[in-house]
């Protein structure tokens, strides 16, 4: 069924374009509606309201956003500034923006005119798109092989949090890509889908993808995970990441860290799946990761499913569930320390145990494409 997916993001050439077209993830699973971004402010708005979300596809949005500015003759530097600042935690967004800006600058420095520089920038965004799709496929292979090694015999009950599939990627995604590979191999007994409060990326988006893939899956409230572990119903946890610091600390959707603590308590592997572009050597540790704080109404209200979007700027689309004026604590992400992470799976291979040295070695550009860092089990 995967070929029938509406892509999370696509570039449209004239006569409709140049535009960036997004599948509006705030409307899923009720309806598949596309949003057409004709300029960078529209794209920045779509990133902030989570019409497009998830680390790898944010990198693509950043790169295509710069390409859009260049193609339409807008100020590329200003566009890059706005795009990079749209959300602070996912390092892939900045990576995509910076890569496109570098391509644009290099073209101009080489004597290209504005149209040629715009074409070069678009080519860079497209290259990143292809690389992301390729990375997804490799992560799925490495992740499945790791699970076979850790949990031989199949029949796996995997728990995941947030959404990490085709909606976050130019390809099959990160953690969900591994789940899909396990499912296609006939080894998935059940996918446990954390609903992922407050914006329900699990209940709305992962379930949407799991249903399309005809997986056996169940949605649970985030708070129900503890009793599921206690009942011995979870064989492994698989999540993605928005940023991995140099020491291996993992920022991911809020609620990931409690799962890591539960997993450790119950002796269950806790596996993070992310492309090497999510590893940020410039962020030394978890404390240095900027955590996005989101509007309190995402917590104090429940979105109305029939309303367009989750929480549109202007209209009161939510049903209040807390008293008027209630304060809310609403970090979008939390940080899991490396000692609670069993393994980080990247397109280049697996780091386990998760150490600064192991990560640096695996992410080094001179490293072979497939390897295991840390315990030598899969060195190529
Ligand atoms: O706030 P979101 O929906 O953008 O958060 C997304 C996540 O936390 C994902 O788990 C993360 O980006 C990894 S996706 C590959």
Coordinates of N, CA and C in Angstrom, one line a residue, residues 129-334:
X129 N 16.9 15.0 -0.3 CA 15.7 14.2 -0.3 C 16.1 12.7 -0.6
X130 N 16.9 12.6 -1.6 CA 17.3 11.2 -2.0 C 18.1 10.5 -0.9
X131 N 19.0 11.3 -0.3 CA 19.8 10.7 0.7 C 19.0 10.3 1.9
X132 N 18.0 11.1 2.2 CA 17.1 10.8 3.3 C 16.3 9.5 3.1
X133 N 15.8 9.3 1.8 CA 15.1 8.1 1.5 C 16.1 6.9 1.6
X134 N 17.3 7.1 1.1 CA 18.3 6.0 1.2 C 18.6 5.6 2.6
X135 N 18.8 6.7 3.4 CA 19.1 6.5 4.9 C 18.0 5.7 5.5
X136 N 16.7 6.0 5.2 CA 15.6 5.3 5.8 C 15.7 3.8 5.5
X137 N 16.0 3.4 4.3 CA 16.1 2.0 3.9 C 17.2 1.3 4.7
X138 N 18.4 2.0 4.8 CA 19.5 1.4 5.5 C 19.2 1.3 7.0
X139 N 18.6 2.3 7.6 CA 18.3 2.2 9.0 C 17.3 1.0 9.3
X140 N 16.4 0.8 8.3 CA 15.4 -0.3 8.5 C 16.2 -1.6 8.5
X141 N 17.2 -1.8 7.6 CA 18.0 -3.0 7.5 C 18.8 -3.2 8.8
X142 N 19.5 -2.1 9.2 CA 20.3 -2.3 10.4 C 19.5 -2.5 11.7
X143 N 18.3 -1.8 11.7 CA 17.5 -2.0 12.9 C 16.9 -3.4 13.0
X144 N 16.5 -3.9 11.9 CA 15.9 -5.3 11.9 C 17.0 -6.3 12.3
X145 N 18.2 -6.1 11.7 CA 19.3 -7.0 12.1 C 19.6 -6.9 13.6
X146 N 19.6 -5.7 14.1 CA 19.9 -5.6 15.5 C 18.8 -6.3 16.4
X147 N 17.5 -6.2 16.0 CA 16.5 -6.8 16.8 C 16.6 -8.4 16.7
X148 N 17.0 -8.8 15.5 CA 17.2 -10.3 15.3 C 18.2 -10.8 16.3
X149 N 19.3 -9.9 16.4 CA 20.4 -10.3 17.3 C 20.0 -10.2 18.8
X150 N 19.3 -9.2 19.1 CA 18.9 -9.0 20.5 C 17.8 -9.9 21.0
X151 N 16.8 -10.1 20.0 CA 15.6 -10.9 20.3 C 15.3 -11.9 19.3
X152 N 16.2 -13.0 19.2 CA 16.0 -14.0 18.2 C 14.6 -14.7 18.3
X153 N 14.1 -15.1 17.1 CA 12.9 -15.9 17.1 C 11.6 -15.2 16.7
X154 N 11.7 -13.8 16.5 CA 10.5 -13.1 16.0 C 9.4 -13.0 17.0
X155 N 8.2 -12.8 16.5 CA 7.0 -12.7 17.4 C 7.2 -11.4 18.3
X156 N 7.7 -10.4 17.7 CA 8.0 -9.2 18.5 C 6.9 -8.3 18.8
X157 N 6.9 -7.8 20.1 CA 5.9 -6.8 20.5 C 6.7 -5.6 20.8
X158 N 6.6 -4.6 19.9 CA 7.4 -3.4 19.9 C 6.5 -2.2 20.3
X159 N 7.1 -1.4 21.1 CA 6.4 -0.2 21.5 C 7.1 1.1 20.9
X160 N 6.3 2.0 20.4 CA 6.8 3.2 19.8 C 6.1 4.4 20.3
X161 N 6.7 5.6 20.2 CA 6.2 6.8 20.7 C 6.3 7.9 19.6
X162 N 5.3 8.8 19.5 CA 5.3 9.8 18.5 C 5.1 9.2 17.1
X163 N 5.5 9.9 16.1 CA 5.4 9.3 14.7 C 6.7 9.4 14.0
X164 N 7.2 8.3 13.4 CA 8.5 8.3 12.9 C 8.5 7.5 11.5
X165 N 7.4 7.6 10.8 CA 7.3 6.8 9.5 C 7.5 7.7 8.3
X166 N 6.7 7.3 7.3 CA 6.8 8.0 6.0 C 6.4 9.5 6.1
X167 N 5.7 9.9 7.1 CA 5.3 11.3 7.3 C 6.4 12.1 7.8
X168 N 7.5 11.5 8.3 CA 8.6 12.4 8.7 C 9.8 12.3 7.8
X169 N 9.6 11.8 6.6 CA 10.8 11.4 5.8 C 10.6 11.5 4.3
X170 N 11.7 11.6 3.6 CA 11.6 11.4 2.1 C 11.5 9.9 1.8
X171 N 11.6 9.1 2.7 CA 11.6 7.6 2.5 C 10.6 7.0 3.5
X172 N 11.1 5.9 4.1 CA 10.2 5.1 5.0 C 10.3 5.5 6.5
X173 N 11.2 6.4 6.8 CA 11.2 6.9 8.2 C 12.3 6.3 9.0
X174 N 12.2 6.5 10.3 CA 13.3 6.0 11.2 C 12.8 4.8 12.0
X175 N 12.3 5.0 13.2 CA 11.9 3.8 14.0 C 10.8 3.1 13.4
X176 N 9.8 3.8 12.8 CA 8.7 3.1 12.2 C 9.2 2.3 10.9
X177 N 10.2 2.8 10.3 CA 10.8 2.0 9.1 C 11.3 0.7 9.6
X178 N 11.9 0.6 10.8 CA 12.4 -0.7 11.3 C 11.2 -1.6 11.6
X179 N 10.1 -1.0 12.2 CA 8.9 -1.7 12.5 C 8.3 -2.3 11.2
X180 N 8.3 -1.5 10.2 CA 7.8 -2.0 8.9 C 8.6 -3.1 8.4
X181 N 9.9 -3.1 8.5 CA 10.8 -4.2 8.0 C 10.5 -5.4 8.8
X182 N 10.3 -5.3 10.1 CA 10.0 -6.4 11.0 C 8.6 -7.0 10.6
X183 N 7.7 -6.1 10.3 CA 6.3 -6.6 9.9 C 6.4 -7.3 8.5
X184 N 7.1 -6.7 7.6 CA 7.2 -7.4 6.3 C 8.0 -8.7 6.4
X185 N 8.8 -8.8 7.4 CA 9.5 -10.1 7.6 C 8.7 -11.1 8.3
X186 N 7.4 -10.8 8.7 CA 6.5 -11.7 9.4 C 6.8 -11.9 10.8
X187 N 7.6 -10.9 11.4 CA 8.1 -11.1 12.8 C 7.4 -10.1 13.8
X188 N 6.4 -9.4 13.3 CA 5.8 -8.4 14.2 C 4.5 -9.0 14.8
X189 N 4.5 -9.2 16.1 CA 3.3 -9.7 16.8 C 2.4 -8.6 17.1
X190 N 2.9 -7.5 17.6 CA 2.1 -6.3 17.9 C 2.9 -5.1 18.0
X191 N 2.3 -4.0 17.4 CA 2.9 -2.7 17.6 C 2.1 -1.9 18.6
X192 N 2.7 -1.6 19.7 CA 2.1 -0.8 20.7 C 2.4 0.7 20.4
X193 N 1.3 1.5 20.2 CA 1.4 2.9 19.8 C 1.0 3.8 20.9
X194 N 2.0 4.4 21.5 CA 1.7 5.4 22.5 C 0.9 6.6 21.9
X195 N -0.2 7.0 22.5 CA -1.0 8.0 21.8 C -0.2 9.3 21.6
X196 N 0.8 9.6 22.6 CA 1.7 10.8 22.5 C 0.9 12.1 22.7
X197 N 0.6 12.3 24.0 CA 0.0 13.6 24.4 C 1.0 14.7 24.2
X198 N 0.6 15.9 24.0 CA -0.7 16.4 23.8 C -1.2 16.4 22.4
X199 N -0.4 16.3 21.4 CA -0.9 16.5 20.0 C -1.1 15.2 19.3
X200 N -1.0 14.0 20.0 CA -1.5 12.8 19.5 C -0.8 12.3 18.2
X201 N 0.5 12.5 18.1 CA 1.1 12.1 16.9 C 1.1 10.5 16.8
X202 N 1.0 9.9 17.9 CA 1.0 8.4 17.9 C -0.4 7.9 17.5
X203 N -1.4 8.4 18.2 CA -2.8 8.0 17.9 C -3.3 8.4 16.5
X204 N -2.9 9.6 16.1 CA -3.4 10.1 14.8 C -2.5 9.6 13.6
X205 N -1.2 9.7 13.8 CA -0.3 9.5 12.6 C 0.3 8.1 12.5
X206 N 0.9 7.7 13.7 CA 1.4 6.3 13.6 C 0.4 5.3 13.3
X207 N -0.8 5.5 14.0 CA -1.9 4.5 13.7 C -2.3 4.6 12.2
X208 N -2.3 5.8 11.7 CA -2.7 6.0 10.2 C -1.7 5.2 9.4
X209 N -0.4 5.2 9.7 CA 0.6 4.5 8.9 C 0.5 3.0 9.2
X210 N 0.3 2.6 10.5 CA 0.2 1.2 10.8 C -1.0 0.6 10.2
X211 N -2.1 1.3 10.2 CA -3.4 0.7 9.5 C -3.2 0.5 8.1
X212 N -2.5 1.5 7.4 CA -2.2 1.4 6.0 C -1.3 0.2 5.7
X213 N -0.4 -0.1 6.6 CA 0.5 -1.2 6.4 C -0.1 -2.5 6.9
X214 N -1.3 -2.5 7.4 CA -2.0 -3.7 7.9 C -1.2 -4.4 9.0
X215 N -0.7 -3.6 9.9 CA 0.0 -4.1 11.0 C -0.9 -4.5 12.1
X216 N -0.6 -5.5 13.0 CA -1.4 -5.6 14.2 C -0.9 -4.5 15.2
X217 N -1.8 -3.6 15.5 CA -1.4 -2.5 16.4 C -2.5 -2.2 17.4
X218 N -2.0 -1.6 18.5 CA -3.0 -1.1 19.5 C -2.5 0.2 20.0
X219 N -3.4 1.2 20.2 CA -3.1 2.5 20.8 C -3.3 2.4 22.3
X220 N -2.3 3.1 23.0 CA -2.5 3.1 24.4 C -2.2 4.6 24.9
X221 N -2.8 4.9 26.0 CA -2.5 6.2 26.6 C -1.0 6.2 27.1
X222 N -0.3 7.3 27.1 CA 1.1 7.3 27.5 C 1.2 6.7 28.9
X223 N 0.3 7.0 29.7 CA 0.3 6.5 31.1 C 0.1 5.0 31.3
X224 N -0.4 4.4 30.2 CA -0.7 2.9 30.3 C 0.6 2.1 30.0
X225 N 1.7 2.8 29.6 CA 2.8 2.0 29.2 C 3.4 1.2 30.4
X226 N 3.4 1.8 31.6 CA 4.0 1.2 32.8 C 3.4 -0.2 33.0
X227 N 2.0 -0.3 33.0 CA 1.4 -1.6 33.3 C 1.6 -2.6 32.1
X228 N 1.8 -2.1 30.9 CA 2.1 -2.9 29.8 C 3.5 -3.6 30.0
X229 N 4.5 -2.8 30.4 CA 5.8 -3.4 30.7 C 5.7 -4.4 31.9
X230 N 5.0 -4.0 32.9 CA 4.9 -4.8 34.1 C 4.2 -6.2 33.7
X231 N 3.4 -6.2 32.7 CA 2.7 -7.4 32.3 C 3.6 -8.2 31.4
X232 N 4.8 -7.7 31.1 CA 5.7 -8.5 30.2 C 5.3 -8.4 28.7
X233 N 4.6 -7.4 28.3 CA 4.1 -7.4 27.0 C 4.9 -6.6 26.0
X234 N 6.1 -6.1 26.4 CA 6.9 -5.2 25.5 C 8.3 -5.9 25.4
X235 N 8.7 -6.2 24.1 CA 10.0 -6.8 23.9 C 11.0 -5.8 23.6
X236 N 10.7 -4.7 23.0 CA 11.7 -3.6 22.8 C 10.9 -2.3 22.5
X237 N 11.6 -1.2 22.8 CA 11.0 0.1 22.5 C 11.9 0.7 21.4
X238 N 11.2 1.2 20.4 CA 11.9 1.9 19.2 C 11.4 3.3 19.1
X239 N 12.2 4.3 19.1 CA 11.8 5.6 18.9 C 12.8 6.3 18.0
X240 N 12.4 7.5 17.5 CA 13.3 8.4 16.7 C 14.0 9.4 17.6
X241 N 14.5 10.4 17.0 CA 15.2 11.5 17.7 C 15.2 12.8 17.0
X242 N 15.1 13.8 17.7 CA 15.2 15.2 17.1 C 16.6 15.7 17.2
X243 N 17.3 15.3 18.2 CA 18.7 15.7 18.2 C 19.4 14.7 19.2
X244 N 20.6 14.3 18.7 CA 21.4 13.4 19.6 C 22.7 14.2 19.9
X245 N 22.9 14.5 21.1 CA 24.1 15.3 21.5 C 25.4 14.4 21.3
X246 N 26.5 15.1 21.4 CA 27.8 14.4 21.2 C 28.0 13.3 22.2
X247 N 27.4 13.4 23.4 CA 27.6 12.4 24.5 C 26.6 11.3 24.3
X248 N 25.7 11.4 23.3 CA 24.7 10.3 23.1 C 23.4 10.6 23.8
X249 N 23.2 11.8 24.4 CA 21.9 12.1 25.0 C 20.9 12.3 23.8
X250 N 19.7 11.8 24.0 CA 18.7 11.8 22.9 C 17.5 12.7 23.3
X251 N 17.3 13.8 22.5 CA 16.1 14.6 22.6 C 15.1 14.0 21.7
X252 N 13.9 13.6 22.2 CA 12.8 13.1 21.3 C 11.5 13.6 22.0
X253 N 10.4 13.3 21.3 CA 9.1 13.7 21.8 C 8.9 13.5 23.3
X254 N 8.3 14.5 24.0 CA 8.1 14.3 25.4 C 7.4 13.0 25.7
X255 N 7.9 12.3 26.7 CA 7.3 11.0 27.0 C 8.3 9.9 26.7
X256 N 9.4 10.2 25.9 CA 10.4 9.2 25.6 C 11.2 8.8 26.8
X257 N 11.6 9.8 27.6 CA 12.5 9.5 28.7 C 11.8 8.6 29.7
X258 N 10.5 8.8 30.1 CA 9.9 7.9 31.0 C 9.9 6.5 30.4
X259 N 9.7 6.3 29.1 CA 9.8 5.0 28.5 C 11.1 4.3 28.7
X260 N 12.2 5.2 28.6 CA 13.6 4.6 28.8 C 13.8 4.2 30.2
X261 N 13.2 4.9 31.1 CA 13.3 4.5 32.5 C 12.6 3.2 32.8
X262 N 11.4 3.1 32.2 CA 10.6 1.9 32.3 C 11.3 0.7 31.7
X263 N 11.9 1.0 30.5 CA 12.5 -0.1 29.8 C 13.7 -0.6 30.6
X264 N 14.5 0.3 31.2 CA 15.6 -0.2 32.0 C 15.2 -1.0 33.2
X265 N 14.1 -0.5 33.8 CA 13.6 -1.2 35.0 C 13.2 -2.6 34.7
X266 N 12.6 -2.8 33.5 CA 12.1 -4.1 33.1 C 13.0 -4.9 32.2
X267 N 14.2 -4.4 32.0 CA 15.2 -5.1 31.3 C 14.9 -5.3 29.8
X268 N 14.2 -4.2 29.2 CA 13.8 -4.2 27.8 C 14.7 -3.3 27.0
X269 N 15.2 -3.8 25.8 CA 16.0 -2.9 25.0 C 15.3 -1.6 24.6
X270 N 16.0 -0.5 24.7 CA 15.5 0.8 24.3 C 16.3 1.3 23.1
X271 N 15.8 1.3 21.9 CA 16.6 1.5 20.7 C 16.1 2.8 20.0
X272 N 17.1 3.7 19.7 CA 16.9 5.0 19.0 C 17.3 4.8 17.6
X273 N 16.4 5.2 16.7 CA 16.7 5.1 15.2 C 16.7 6.5 14.6
X274 N 17.9 6.9 14.1 CA 18.0 8.3 13.6 C 19.1 8.4 12.5
X275 N 19.0 9.2 11.5 CA 20.1 9.4 10.6 C 21.2 10.1 11.2
X276 N 22.4 10.0 10.7 CA 23.6 10.7 11.3 C 23.4 12.2 11.3
X277 N 22.5 12.7 10.4 CA 22.3 14.2 10.4 C 21.6 14.6 11.7
X278 N 21.1 13.7 12.5 CA 20.4 14.0 13.8 C 21.4 14.1 14.9
X279 N 22.6 13.6 14.7 CA 23.7 13.7 15.7 C 24.4 15.0 15.5
X280 N 24.4 15.8 16.6 CA 25.0 17.1 16.5 C 26.2 17.2 17.4
X281 N 27.4 17.1 16.7 CA 28.7 17.2 17.5 C 28.8 18.5 18.2
X282 N 28.1 19.6 17.7 CA 28.2 20.9 18.4 C 27.4 21.0 19.7
X283 N 26.6 20.0 19.9 CA 25.8 20.0 21.2 C 26.5 19.0 22.1
X284 N 27.2 19.5 23.2 CA 28.1 18.5 23.9 C 27.3 17.5 24.7
X285 N 26.1 17.9 25.3 CA 25.4 17.0 26.1 C 23.9 17.3 26.2
X286 N 23.2 16.6 26.9 CA 21.7 16.8 27.0 C 21.3 18.1 27.5
X287 N 22.1 18.7 28.5 CA 21.7 20.0 29.1 C 21.8 21.1 28.0
X288 N 22.6 20.9 27.0 CA 22.8 21.9 26.0 C 21.8 21.9 24.9
X289 N 20.9 20.9 24.9 CA 19.8 20.9 23.9 C 18.7 21.8 24.2
X290 N 18.4 22.7 23.3 CA 17.3 23.6 23.5 C 16.0 22.9 23.3
X291 N 15.1 22.9 24.3 CA 13.8 22.2 24.3 C 12.7 23.2 24.0
X292 N 12.0 22.9 22.9 CA 10.9 23.8 22.5 C 9.8 23.7 23.5
X293 N 9.3 24.9 24.0 CA 8.1 25.0 24.8 C 7.0 25.4 24.0
X294 N 5.9 24.6 24.0 CA 4.7 24.9 23.1 C 3.6 25.6 23.9
X295 N 2.6 26.1 23.2 CA 1.5 26.8 23.8 C 0.8 25.9 24.8
X296 N 0.4 26.5 26.0 CA -0.3 25.8 27.0 C -1.7 25.2 26.6
X297 N -2.3 25.9 25.6 CA -3.6 25.4 25.2 C -3.6 24.0 24.6
X298 N -2.4 23.6 24.1 CA -2.3 22.2 23.6 C -2.5 21.2 24.7
X299 N -2.3 21.6 26.0 CA -2.5 20.7 27.1 C -3.9 21.0 27.8
X300 N -4.2 22.2 27.9 CA -5.5 22.6 28.6 C -6.7 22.4 27.8
X301 N -6.5 22.1 26.5 CA -7.7 21.9 25.6 C -7.5 20.6 24.8
X302 N -8.5 20.0 24.4 CA -8.5 18.8 23.5 C -8.9 19.3 22.1
X303 N -8.1 19.0 21.1 CA -8.5 19.5 19.7 C -9.8 18.9 19.3
X304 N -10.6 19.6 18.5 CA -11.8 19.1 18.0 C -11.5 18.5 16.6
X305 N -11.7 17.1 16.5 CA -11.3 16.4 15.3 C -11.8 17.1 14.0
X306 N -13.1 17.6 14.0 CA -13.6 18.1 12.8 C -13.1 19.4 12.4
X307 N -12.4 20.1 13.3 CA -11.9 21.5 13.0 C -10.7 21.4 12.1
X308 N -10.6 22.4 11.2 CA -9.4 22.4 10.3 C -8.1 22.6 11.2
X309 N -7.2 21.7 11.1 CA -5.9 21.9 11.8 C -6.2 21.6 13.3
X310 N -5.1 21.5 14.1 CA -5.2 21.1 15.5 C -5.6 22.3 16.3
X311 N -4.8 23.3 16.3 CA -5.1 24.5 17.1 C -4.8 25.7 16.2
X312 N -5.7 26.1 15.3 CA -5.4 27.2 14.4 C -5.2 28.5 15.2
X313 N -4.3 29.4 14.7 CA -3.9 30.6 15.4 C -5.2 31.4 15.9
X314 N -6.1 31.6 15.0 CA -7.2 32.5 15.4 C -8.4 31.9 16.1
X315 N -8.8 30.7 15.7 CA -10.1 30.2 16.1 C -9.9 29.3 17.4
X316 N -10.8 29.3 18.3 CA -10.8 28.5 19.5 C -11.3 27.1 19.1
X317 N -10.4 26.3 18.5 CA -10.8 25.0 18.0 C -10.8 23.9 19.0
X318 N -10.3 24.2 20.2 CA -10.2 23.1 21.2 C -11.3 23.1 22.2
X319 N -11.6 22.0 22.8 CA -12.6 21.9 23.9 C -11.8 22.0 25.2
X320 N -12.1 23.0 26.1 CA -11.3 23.1 27.3 C -11.5 21.9 28.2
X321 N -10.4 21.4 28.8 CA -10.5 20.3 29.8 C -9.9 20.8 31.1
X322 N -9.4 22.0 31.2 CA -8.9 22.5 32.5 C -9.6 23.8 32.7
X323 N -9.7 24.3 34.0 CA -10.4 25.5 34.3 C -9.8 26.7 33.5
X324 N -10.6 27.7 33.1 CA -10.1 28.8 32.4 C -8.9 29.4 33.2
X325 N -7.9 29.8 32.5 CA -6.7 30.4 33.1 C -5.7 29.4 33.7
X326 N -6.0 28.1 33.6 CA -5.0 27.1 34.1 C -3.7 27.3 33.4
X327 N -2.6 27.2 34.2 CA -1.2 27.2 33.7 C -0.9 25.8 33.1
X328 N 0.0 25.8 32.2 CA 0.4 24.4 31.6 C 1.9 24.3 31.5
X329 N 2.4 23.1 31.6 CA 3.8 22.8 31.4 C 3.8 22.0 30.1
X330 N 4.4 22.5 29.0 CA 4.2 21.8 27.7 C 5.5 21.8 26.9
X331 N 6.5 21.1 27.4 CA 7.7 20.9 26.6 C 7.4 20.0 25.5
X332 N 7.9 20.2 24.3 CA 7.7 19.3 23.1 C 8.5 18.1 23.2
X333 N 9.7 18.2 23.9 CA 10.6 17.1 23.9 C 11.2 16.8 25.3
X334 N 11.7 15.7 25.5 CA 12.5 15.5 26.7 C 13.9 14.8 26.3

